[in-house]
Amino acid sequence: MSTYTVIGGGIAGASIAYHLAKTGNSVTVFDRSDNGQATSASAGIICPWVSQRRNKKWYKLVQEGARYYPDFIQELEEVTGQSTGYKRNGAICLFKDERIQQLAYERISAKQDDSPEMGAVRKLTDAEVKEMHPHLTNNYPAVFVEGGGQISGDQLLTALKEGIHTHGGKWIQQNADPEKCEGTIIYAAGAWAGEYSNKPNVRHQKAELLHLELQAEDGHTPSPVVMGLGPMYIVETGSNHYAIGTTHEDTDEFSITPSKENQDYLHGEAKRYFPLADISDQFMAVGLRPFTRDSLPYIGWTEDHIFSVNGLGSSGLTAGPVIGREVAAYLTGKETVLNLDDYAYI
């Protein structure tokens, strides 16, 4: 048995702690519950196969993350008896015209051989869009990815905390003093990493999501996530309740005060995708997303006894669970699926 101290209780830190604790190691997590933690504010879409990013190392990470999700969630929910909010209702991807729809269909379908977990991929008719998502506009050609899903960041963190406790770990809600931490330190402080170390260099973006309610009849089946035009996405958070986002603002500040300008912008986007519904704004969620070099997560040693994980950006909830599995295996001398040297570029 080895001793580990995890600083930072977002998805990366919590998942690493859980995977280390369940294999019998002594684990203590220090987390301040800072407002603006990216995990809690995220929409939680699990659908990496539709991304157009060409960074192969990043794609390997999120691809393996999506592959791991069903087994990971089943295990965690059985161990803790808690729901994580994980749903696999598929993803509707919208495009501005039929030519781009066809290109996207071909691009996404080409990934199926290496990612059978993504399920079926098919182009949708206008009627099929309405059947799957009655409130959603059918003004845009669509592609459906069967394996797309979503997770509640807050519910997942709650379950991971319970799992850590179940396996004998500790979760302390206070600031950590690295000089007094025991064993190997795993530093996963997200946007706040610069307080203790400048390795790796971490910058952050302020991201805002609008939570809203549609004034419509209840009773429809849970809807797929929606990947809209550009960076826009929509997730169902309850009956006739949705979150739409996101905005991206590079910043050196840690303010989580939402912007009225961004709220108005997102409300306008909601009307674009729900043109026939009366929309009532509920609240704005704000998160601070950490990024590292080339927007590729850093996973590796930065000091002799400090192992850092940071820069998950907008893919934190997709990659976080599998990072926990892989880091726990690496630190305890077991075989990993991913080559973590790909992410240790210091």
CSV table of C-alpha atoms in Angstrom, one decimal:
chain,number,residue,atom,x,y,z
A,1,MET,CA,0.0,0.0,0.0
A,2,SER,CA,1.2,3.5,-0.9
A,3,THR,CA,0.2,6.9,0.3
A,4,TYR,CA,-1.2,9.6,-2.0
A,5,THR,CA,-2.4,13.2,-1.4
A,6,VAL,CA,-4.6,14.6,-4.1
A,7,ILE,CA,-4.9,18.4,-4.3
A,8,GLY,CA,-8.0,19.4,-6.2
A,9,GLY,CA,-11.4,17.7,-6.2
A,10,GLY,CA,-12.6,18.3,-9.7
A,11,ILE,CA,-13.3,15.4,-12.0
A,12,ALA,CA,-9.6,14.6,-12.6
A,13,GLY,CA,-8.5,14.6,-8.9
A,14,ALA,CA,-11.7,12.8,-7.7
A,15,SER,CA,-11.4,10.1,-10.3
A,16,ILE,CA,-7.7,9.5,-9.6
A,17,ALA,CA,-8.4,9.3,-5.9
A,18,TYR,CA,-11.2,6.9,-6.4
A,19,HIS,CA,-9.2,4.5,-8.6
A,20,LEU,CA,-6.3,4.6,-6.2
A,21,ALA,CA,-8.4,4.0,-3.1
A,22,LYS,CA,-10.3,1.1,-4.6
A,23,THR,CA,-7.0,-0.8,-5.1
A,24,GLY,CA,-6.2,-0.4,-1.4
A,25,ASN,CA,-4.0,2.6,-1.3
A,26,SER,CA,-4.1,5.4,1.4
A,27,VAL,CA,-5.6,8.4,-0.3
A,28,THR,CA,-6.5,11.9,1.0
A,29,VAL,CA,-8.2,14.5,-1.1
A,30,PHE,CA,-8.0,18.2,-0.3
A,31,ASP,CA,-10.5,20.4,-2.1
A,32,ARG,CA,-11.6,23.9,-1.3
A,33,SER,CA,-14.8,23.7,-3.4
A,34,ASP,CA,-13.9,26.9,-5.2
A,35,ASN,CA,-16.8,28.6,-7.0
A,36,GLY,CA,-16.4,28.2,-10.7
A,37,GLN,CA,-15.1,24.7,-10.7
A,38,ALA,CA,-15.3,23.5,-14.3
A,39,THR,CA,-16.7,20.0,-13.4
A,40,SER,CA,-19.8,21.4,-11.7
A,41,ALA,CA,-20.6,24.0,-14.4
A,42,SER,CA,-20.1,21.7,-17.4
A,43,ALA,CA,-22.9,20.4,-19.6
A,44,GLY,CA,-21.3,17.0,-19.5
A,45,ILE,CA,-21.7,15.8,-23.1
A,46,ILE,CA,-20.0,12.5,-23.9
A,47,CYS,CA,-19.7,12.3,-27.7
A,48,PRO,CA,-16.0,12.8,-28.8
A,49,TRP,CA,-16.4,11.1,-32.1
A,50,VAL,CA,-18.0,14.1,-33.8
A,51,SER,CA,-15.1,16.4,-33.0
A,52,GLN,CA,-13.1,17.8,-35.9
A,53,ARG,CA,-10.0,18.3,-33.8
A,54,ARG,CA,-6.9,16.7,-35.5
A,55,ASN,CA,-4.8,16.3,-32.4
A,56,LYS,CA,-4.4,12.5,-32.4
A,57,LYS,CA,-3.1,12.3,-28.8
A,58,TRP,CA,-6.2,14.3,-27.6
A,59,TYR,CA,-8.5,12.0,-29.6
A,60,LYS,CA,-7.0,8.8,-28.2
A,61,LEU,CA,-7.7,10.2,-24.7
A,62,VAL,CA,-11.3,11.1,-25.2
A,63,GLN,CA,-12.0,8.1,-27.4
A,64,GLU,CA,-10.8,5.8,-24.6
A,65,GLY,CA,-12.7,8.0,-22.1
A,66,ALA,CA,-16.0,7.4,-23.9
A,67,ARG,CA,-15.3,3.7,-24.3
A,68,TYR,CA,-14.7,3.4,-20.5
A,69,TYR,CA,-17.8,5.3,-19.4
A,70,PRO,CA,-20.5,2.6,-19.4
A,71,ASP,CA,-18.5,0.1,-17.3
A,72,PHE,CA,-17.1,2.9,-15.0
A,73,ILE,CA,-20.6,4.3,-14.3
A,74,GLN,CA,-22.1,0.9,-13.7
A,75,GLU,CA,-19.4,0.0,-11.2
A,76,LEU,CA,-19.5,3.4,-9.4
A,77,GLU,CA,-23.3,3.4,-9.1
A,78,GLU,CA,-23.3,-0.2,-7.8
A,79,VAL,CA,-20.6,0.6,-5.2
A,80,THR,CA,-22.2,3.8,-3.9
A,81,GLY,CA,-25.9,3.3,-4.6
A,82,GLN,CA,-26.0,6.8,-6.1
A,83,SER,CA,-27.1,8.0,-9.5
A,84,THR,CA,-24.6,9.9,-11.6
A,85,GLY,CA,-27.1,11.3,-14.1
A,86,TYR,CA,-25.5,9.3,-16.9
A,87,LYS,CA,-27.8,8.9,-19.9
A,88,ARG,CA,-27.0,7.5,-23.3
A,89,ASN,CA,-29.8,8.8,-25.5
A,90,GLY,CA,-27.7,9.6,-28.5
A,91,ALA,CA,-26.6,12.9,-30.1
A,92,ILE,CA,-28.3,14.9,-32.8
A,93,CYS,CA,-25.6,16.9,-34.8
A,94,LEU,CA,-26.9,19.8,-36.9
A,95,PHE,CA,-25.3,21.3,-40.0
A,96,LYS,CA,-26.0,24.3,-42.1
A,97,ASP,CA,-26.7,22.5,-45.4
A,98,GLU,CA,-26.9,19.0,-46.9
A,99,ARG,CA,-23.4,19.1,-48.4
A,100,ILE,CA,-21.8,19.6,-45.0
A,101,GLN,CA,-24.2,17.0,-43.5
A,102,GLN,CA,-23.0,14.5,-46.0
A,103,LEU,CA,-19.3,15.3,-45.3
A,104,ALA,CA,-19.9,15.1,-41.6
A,105,TYR,CA,-21.7,11.8,-41.9
A,106,GLU,CA,-18.8,10.3,-43.8
A,107,ARG,CA,-16.2,11.7,-41.4
A,108,ILE,CA,-18.0,10.4,-38.3
A,109,SER,CA,-18.9,7.1,-39.8
A,110,ALA,CA,-15.3,6.5,-40.7
A,111,LYS,CA,-14.5,6.3,-37.0
A,112,GLN,CA,-16.8,3.4,-36.3
A,113,ASP,CA,-14.4,0.6,-36.9
A,114,ASP,CA,-12.1,1.9,-34.1
A,115,SER,CA,-14.9,3.0,-31.9
A,116,PRO,CA,-17.8,0.5,-32.0
A,117,GLU,CA,-19.1,2.0,-28.8
A,118,MET,CA,-20.3,5.0,-30.8
A,119,GLY,CA,-23.1,2.8,-32.2
A,120,ALA,CA,-25.0,3.5,-35.3
A,121,VAL,CA,-24.5,6.7,-37.3
A,122,ARG,CA,-27.2,7.9,-39.7
A,123,LYS,CA,-28.7,10.9,-41.4
A,124,LEU,CA,-32.0,12.0,-40.1
A,125,THR,CA,-35.1,13.2,-41.9
A,126,ASP,CA,-37.0,16.3,-40.6
A,127,ALA,CA,-39.7,14.0,-39.2
A,128,GLU,CA,-37.1,11.9,-37.4
A,129,VAL,CA,-35.6,15.0,-35.7
A,130,LYS,CA,-39.1,16.0,-34.5
A,131,GLU,CA,-39.8,12.5,-33.2
A,132,MET,CA,-36.6,12.4,-31.2
A,133,HIS,CA,-36.7,16.0,-30.0
A,134,PRO,CA,-40.2,17.5,-30.4
A,135,HIS,CA,-39.1,21.0,-29.4
A,136,LEU,CA,-36.0,21.2,-31.6
A,137,THR,CA,-36.0,23.0,-35.0
A,138,ASN,CA,-35.8,20.9,-38.1
A,139,ASN,CA,-34.4,23.7,-40.2
A,140,TYR,CA,-31.0,22.1,-40.3
A,141,PRO,CA,-29.9,18.8,-41.8
A,142,ALA,CA,-29.0,16.4,-39.0
A,143,VAL,CA,-26.8,13.3,-38.2
A,144,PHE,CA,-27.6,11.0,-35.3
A,145,VAL,CA,-24.9,9.3,-33.3
A,146,GLU,CA,-26.4,6.5,-31.2
A,147,GLY,CA,-23.7,6.3,-28.5
A,148,GLY,CA,-23.8,9.9,-27.6
A,149,GLY,CA,-24.5,10.6,-23.9
A,150,GLN,CA,-24.4,13.1,-21.0
A,151,ILE,CA,-23.4,13.1,-17.4
A,152,SER,CA,-24.2,15.4,-14.5
A,153,GLY,CA,-20.9,16.8,-13.2
A,154,ASP,CA,-22.3,17.5,-9.7
A,155,GLN,CA,-23.9,14.1,-9.4
A,156,LEU,CA,-20.7,12.4,-10.6
A,157,LEU,CA,-18.6,14.2,-8.1
A,158,THR,CA,-21.0,13.3,-5.3
A,159,ALA,CA,-20.8,9.6,-6.3
A,160,LEU,CA,-17.0,9.7,-6.5
A,161,LYS,CA,-16.7,11.2,-3.0
A,162,GLU,CA,-18.9,8.5,-1.7
A,163,GLY,CA,-16.8,5.9,-3.6
A,164,ILE,CA,-13.6,7.3,-2.1
A,165,HIS,CA,-15.0,7.1,1.4
A,166,THR,CA,-16.4,3.6,0.8
A,167,HIS,CA,-12.9,2.4,-0.2
A,168,GLY,CA,-11.3,4.0,2.9
A,169,GLY,CA,-10.1,7.3,1.4
A,170,LYS,CA,-10.5,10.8,3.0
A,171,TRP,CA,-12.0,13.9,1.5
A,172,ILE,CA,-11.0,17.1,3.4
A,173,GLN,CA,-12.8,20.4,2.4
A,174,GLN,CA,-10.0,22.8,3.0
A,175,ASN,CA,-6.8,24.3,1.5
A,176,ALA,CA,-3.8,21.9,1.3
A,177,ASP,CA,-0.3,22.8,2.4
A,178,PRO,CA,1.9,20.9,-0.1
A,179,GLU,CA,4.8,21.0,2.4
A,180,LYS,CA,2.8,19.0,4.9
A,181,CYS,CA,1.2,16.5,2.4
A,182,GLU,CA,2.1,12.9,2.8
A,183,GLY,CA,3.3,10.5,0.1
A,184,THR,CA,3.1,11.3,-3.5
A,185,ILE,CA,1.3,14.5,-4.3
A,186,ILE,CA,-1.2,14.5,-7.2
A,187,TYR,CA,-1.8,18.1,-8.2
A,188,ALA,CA,-5.1,18.5,-10.1
A,189,ALA,CA,-6.1,22.1,-9.1
A,190,GLY,CA,-7.5,23.1,-12.5
A,191,ALA,CA,-7.6,26.8,-13.2
A,192,TRP,CA,-6.1,27.5,-9.7
A,193,ALA,CA,-2.9,25.5,-10.4
A,194,GLY,CA,-0.7,28.6,-10.6
A,195,GLU,CA,-1.0,29.2,-6.8
A,196,TYR,CA,1.6,26.5,-6.1
A,197,SER,CA,3.4,25.8,-9.3
A,198,ASN,CA,3.9,27.1,-12.9
A,199,LYS,CA,4.5,23.6,-14.2
A,200,PRO,CA,2.7,23.1,-16.5
A,201,ASN,CA,1.6,26.5,-17.5
A,202,VAL,CA,-2.1,26.7,-17.1
A,203,ARG,CA,-4.4,29.3,-18.5
A,204,HIS,CA,-8.2,29.4,-18.3
A,205,GLN,CA,-11.4,30.4,-20.0
A,206,LYS,CA,-14.6,31.6,-18.5
A,207,ALA,CA,-17.5,29.6,-19.9
A,208,GLU,CA,-21.1,30.4,-19.4
A,209,LEU,CA,-24.2,28.3,-19.9
A,210,LEU,CA,-27.9,29.3,-19.8
A,211,HIS,CA,-30.3,27.1,-18.0
A,212,LEU,CA,-33.9,27.5,-19.3
A,213,GLU,CA,-37.4,26.2,-19.2
A,214,LEU,CA,-39.7,25.7,-22.2
A,215,GLN,CA,-43.4,26.4,-21.6
A,216,ALA,CA,-44.6,23.2,-23.2
A,217,GLU,CA,-46.5,20.0,-22.5
A,218,ASP,CA,-44.7,17.3,-20.5
A,219,GLY,CA,-44.6,13.7,-21.3
A,220,HIS,CA,-42.1,13.2,-24.1
A,221,THR,CA,-39.3,10.7,-23.8
A,222,PRO,CA,-35.8,12.0,-22.8
A,223,SER,CA,-34.2,13.8,-25.7
A,224,PRO,CA,-30.7,13.3,-27.2
A,225,VAL,CA,-28.0,15.9,-26.7
A,226,VAL,CA,-27.8,18.4,-29.5
A,227,MET,CA,-24.6,19.5,-31.1
A,228,GLY,CA,-25.6,22.7,-32.8
A,229,LEU,CA,-23.9,24.9,-35.4
A,230,GLY,CA,-20.4,26.0,-34.4
A,231,PRO,CA,-19.6,25.5,-30.7
A,232,MET,CA,-23.2,25.5,-29.6
A,233,TYR,CA,-24.8,22.6,-27.7
A,234,ILE,CA,-28.0,21.8,-25.8
A,235,VAL,CA,-28.6,19.2,-23.1
A,236,GLU,CA,-31.8,18.3,-21.3
A,237,THR,CA,-31.6,18.8,-17.6
A,238,GLY,CA,-35.1,17.8,-16.7
A,239,SER,CA,-38.6,17.7,-18.1
A,240,ASN,CA,-38.8,20.8,-20.5
A,241,HIS,CA,-35.6,22.1,-18.9
A,242,TYR,CA,-32.4,22.5,-20.9
A,243,ALA,CA,-28.9,24.0,-20.7
A,244,ILE,CA,-27.5,25.8,-23.8
A,245,GLY,CA,-23.9,26.9,-24.2
A,246,THR,CA,-21.3,27.9,-24.3
A,247,THR,CA,-19.4,31.1,-24.4
A,248,HIS,CA,-15.6,31.3,-24.3
A,249,GLU,CA,-13.7,34.1,-22.7
A,250,ASP,CA,-9.9,34.1,-22.1
A,251,THR,CA,-9.3,35.7,-18.7
A,252,ASP,CA,-6.8,36.0,-15.9
A,253,GLU,CA,-9.5,36.7,-13.4
A,254,PHE,CA,-11.5,34.2,-11.3
A,255,SER,CA,-14.8,36.0,-11.3
A,256,ILE,CA,-17.9,33.8,-11.9
A,257,THR,CA,-20.3,36.7,-12.2
A,258,PRO,CA,-22.4,35.9,-15.3
A,259,SER,CA,-22.7,38.5,-18.1
A,260,LYS,CA,-26.0,39.9,-19.2
A,261,GLU,CA,-24.6,40.2,-22.7
A,262,ASN,CA,-23.8,36.5,-22.8
A,263,GLN,CA,-27.2,35.6,-21.3
A,264,ASP,CA,-29.0,37.6,-24.0
A,265,TYR,CA,-26.8,35.9,-26.7
A,266,LEU,CA,-27.5,32.4,-25.4
A,267,HIS,CA,-31.2,33.3,-25.1
A,268,GLY,CA,-31.2,34.3,-28.7
A,269,GLU,CA,-29.5,31.0,-29.6
A,270,ALA,CA,-32.1,29.1,-27.7
A,271,LYS,CA,-34.9,30.8,-29.7
A,272,ARG,CA,-33.0,29.8,-32.9
A,273,TYR,CA,-33.1,26.1,-31.9
A,274,PHE,CA,-36.5,26.2,-30.2
A,275,PRO,CA,-38.4,28.6,-32.5
A,276,LEU,CA,-41.9,27.6,-31.5
A,277,ALA,CA,-41.5,27.5,-27.8
A,278,ASP,CA,-41.9,30.1,-25.1
A,279,ILE,CA,-38.5,30.3,-23.3
A,280,SER,CA,-38.1,31.2,-19.7
A,281,ASP,CA,-34.5,31.9,-18.5
A,282,GLN,CA,-33.7,30.1,-15.2
A,283,PHE,CA,-30.1,30.9,-14.3
A,284,MET,CA,-26.6,31.1,-15.7
A,285,ALA,CA,-23.9,28.6,-14.8
A,286,VAL,CA,-20.3,29.8,-15.0
A,287,GLY,CA,-17.2,27.6,-15.0
A,288,LEU,CA,-13.4,28.3,-15.3
A,289,ARG,CA,-12.0,25.8,-17.8
A,290,PRO,CA,-8.2,25.1,-17.5
A,291,PHE,CA,-6.1,24.7,-20.7
A,292,THR,CA,-2.5,23.7,-21.2
A,293,ARG,CA,-0.2,23.8,-24.2
A,294,ASP,CA,-1.9,23.1,-27.5
A,295,SER,CA,-5.1,22.5,-25.5
A,296,LEU,CA,-3.7,19.0,-24.7
A,297,PRO,CA,-4.1,17.8,-21.1
A,298,TYR,CA,-0.9,17.5,-19.2
A,299,ILE,CA,-0.5,14.2,-17.3
A,300,GLY,CA,2.9,13.6,-15.7
A,301,TRP,CA,5.6,14.3,-13.2
A,302,THR,CA,6.6,18.0,-12.6
A,303,GLU,CA,8.7,17.4,-9.5
A,304,ASP,CA,10.3,14.3,-7.9
A,305,HIS,CA,7.2,13.7,-5.8
A,306,ILE,CA,4.5,15.8,-7.6
A,307,PHE,CA,2.4,14.3,-10.4
A,308,SER,CA,0.3,16.9,-12.1
A,309,VAL,CA,-2.9,16.5,-14.1
A,310,ASN,CA,-4.4,19.6,-15.7
A,311,GLY,CA,-5.7,21.3,-18.8
A,312,LEU,CA,-8.7,19.1,-19.5
A,313,GLY,CA,-10.6,22.1,-20.9
A,314,SER,CA,-14.0,21.4,-22.4
A,315,SER,CA,-13.4,17.6,-22.4
A,316,GLY,CA,-12.9,17.1,-18.7
A,317,LEU,CA,-16.0,15.0,-18.0
A,318,THR,CA,-15.3,12.8,-21.0
A,319,ALA,CA,-11.6,12.3,-20.2
A,320,GLY,CA,-11.6,12.5,-16.4
A,321,PRO,CA,-12.8,9.0,-15.4
A,322,VAL,CA,-10.3,7.2,-17.7
A,323,ILE,CA,-7.5,9.5,-16.6
A,324,GLY,CA,-8.2,8.3,-13.1
A,325,ARG,CA,-7.9,4.7,-14.2
A,326,GLU,CA,-4.8,5.3,-16.2
A,327,VAL,CA,-2.9,7.4,-13.6
A,328,ALA,CA,-3.8,5.0,-10.8
A,329,ALA,CA,-2.4,2.1,-12.9
A,330,TYR,CA,0.7,4.1,-13.8
A,331,LEU,CA,1.5,5.1,-10.3
A,332,THR,CA,1.1,1.6,-8.9
A,333,GLY,CA,3.2,-0.1,-11.6
A,334,LYS,CA,0.4,-1.6,-13.6
A,335,GLU,CA,0.0,-1.7,-17.3
A,336,THR,CA,-1.8,1.3,-18.9
A,337,VAL,CA,-4.0,1.3,-22.0
A,338,LEU,CA,-2.8,4.8,-23.0
A,339,ASN,CA,0.8,5.9,-23.3
A,340,LEU,CA,1.0,8.6,-20.7
A,341,ASP,CA,4.3,9.8,-22.1
A,342,ASP,CA,2.2,11.4,-24.8
A,343,TYR,CA,0.8,13.8,-22.2
A,344,ALA,CA,4.0,14.5,-20.1
A,345,TYR,CA,5.6,17.1,-22.3
A,346,ILE,CA,7.6,18.9,-19.7
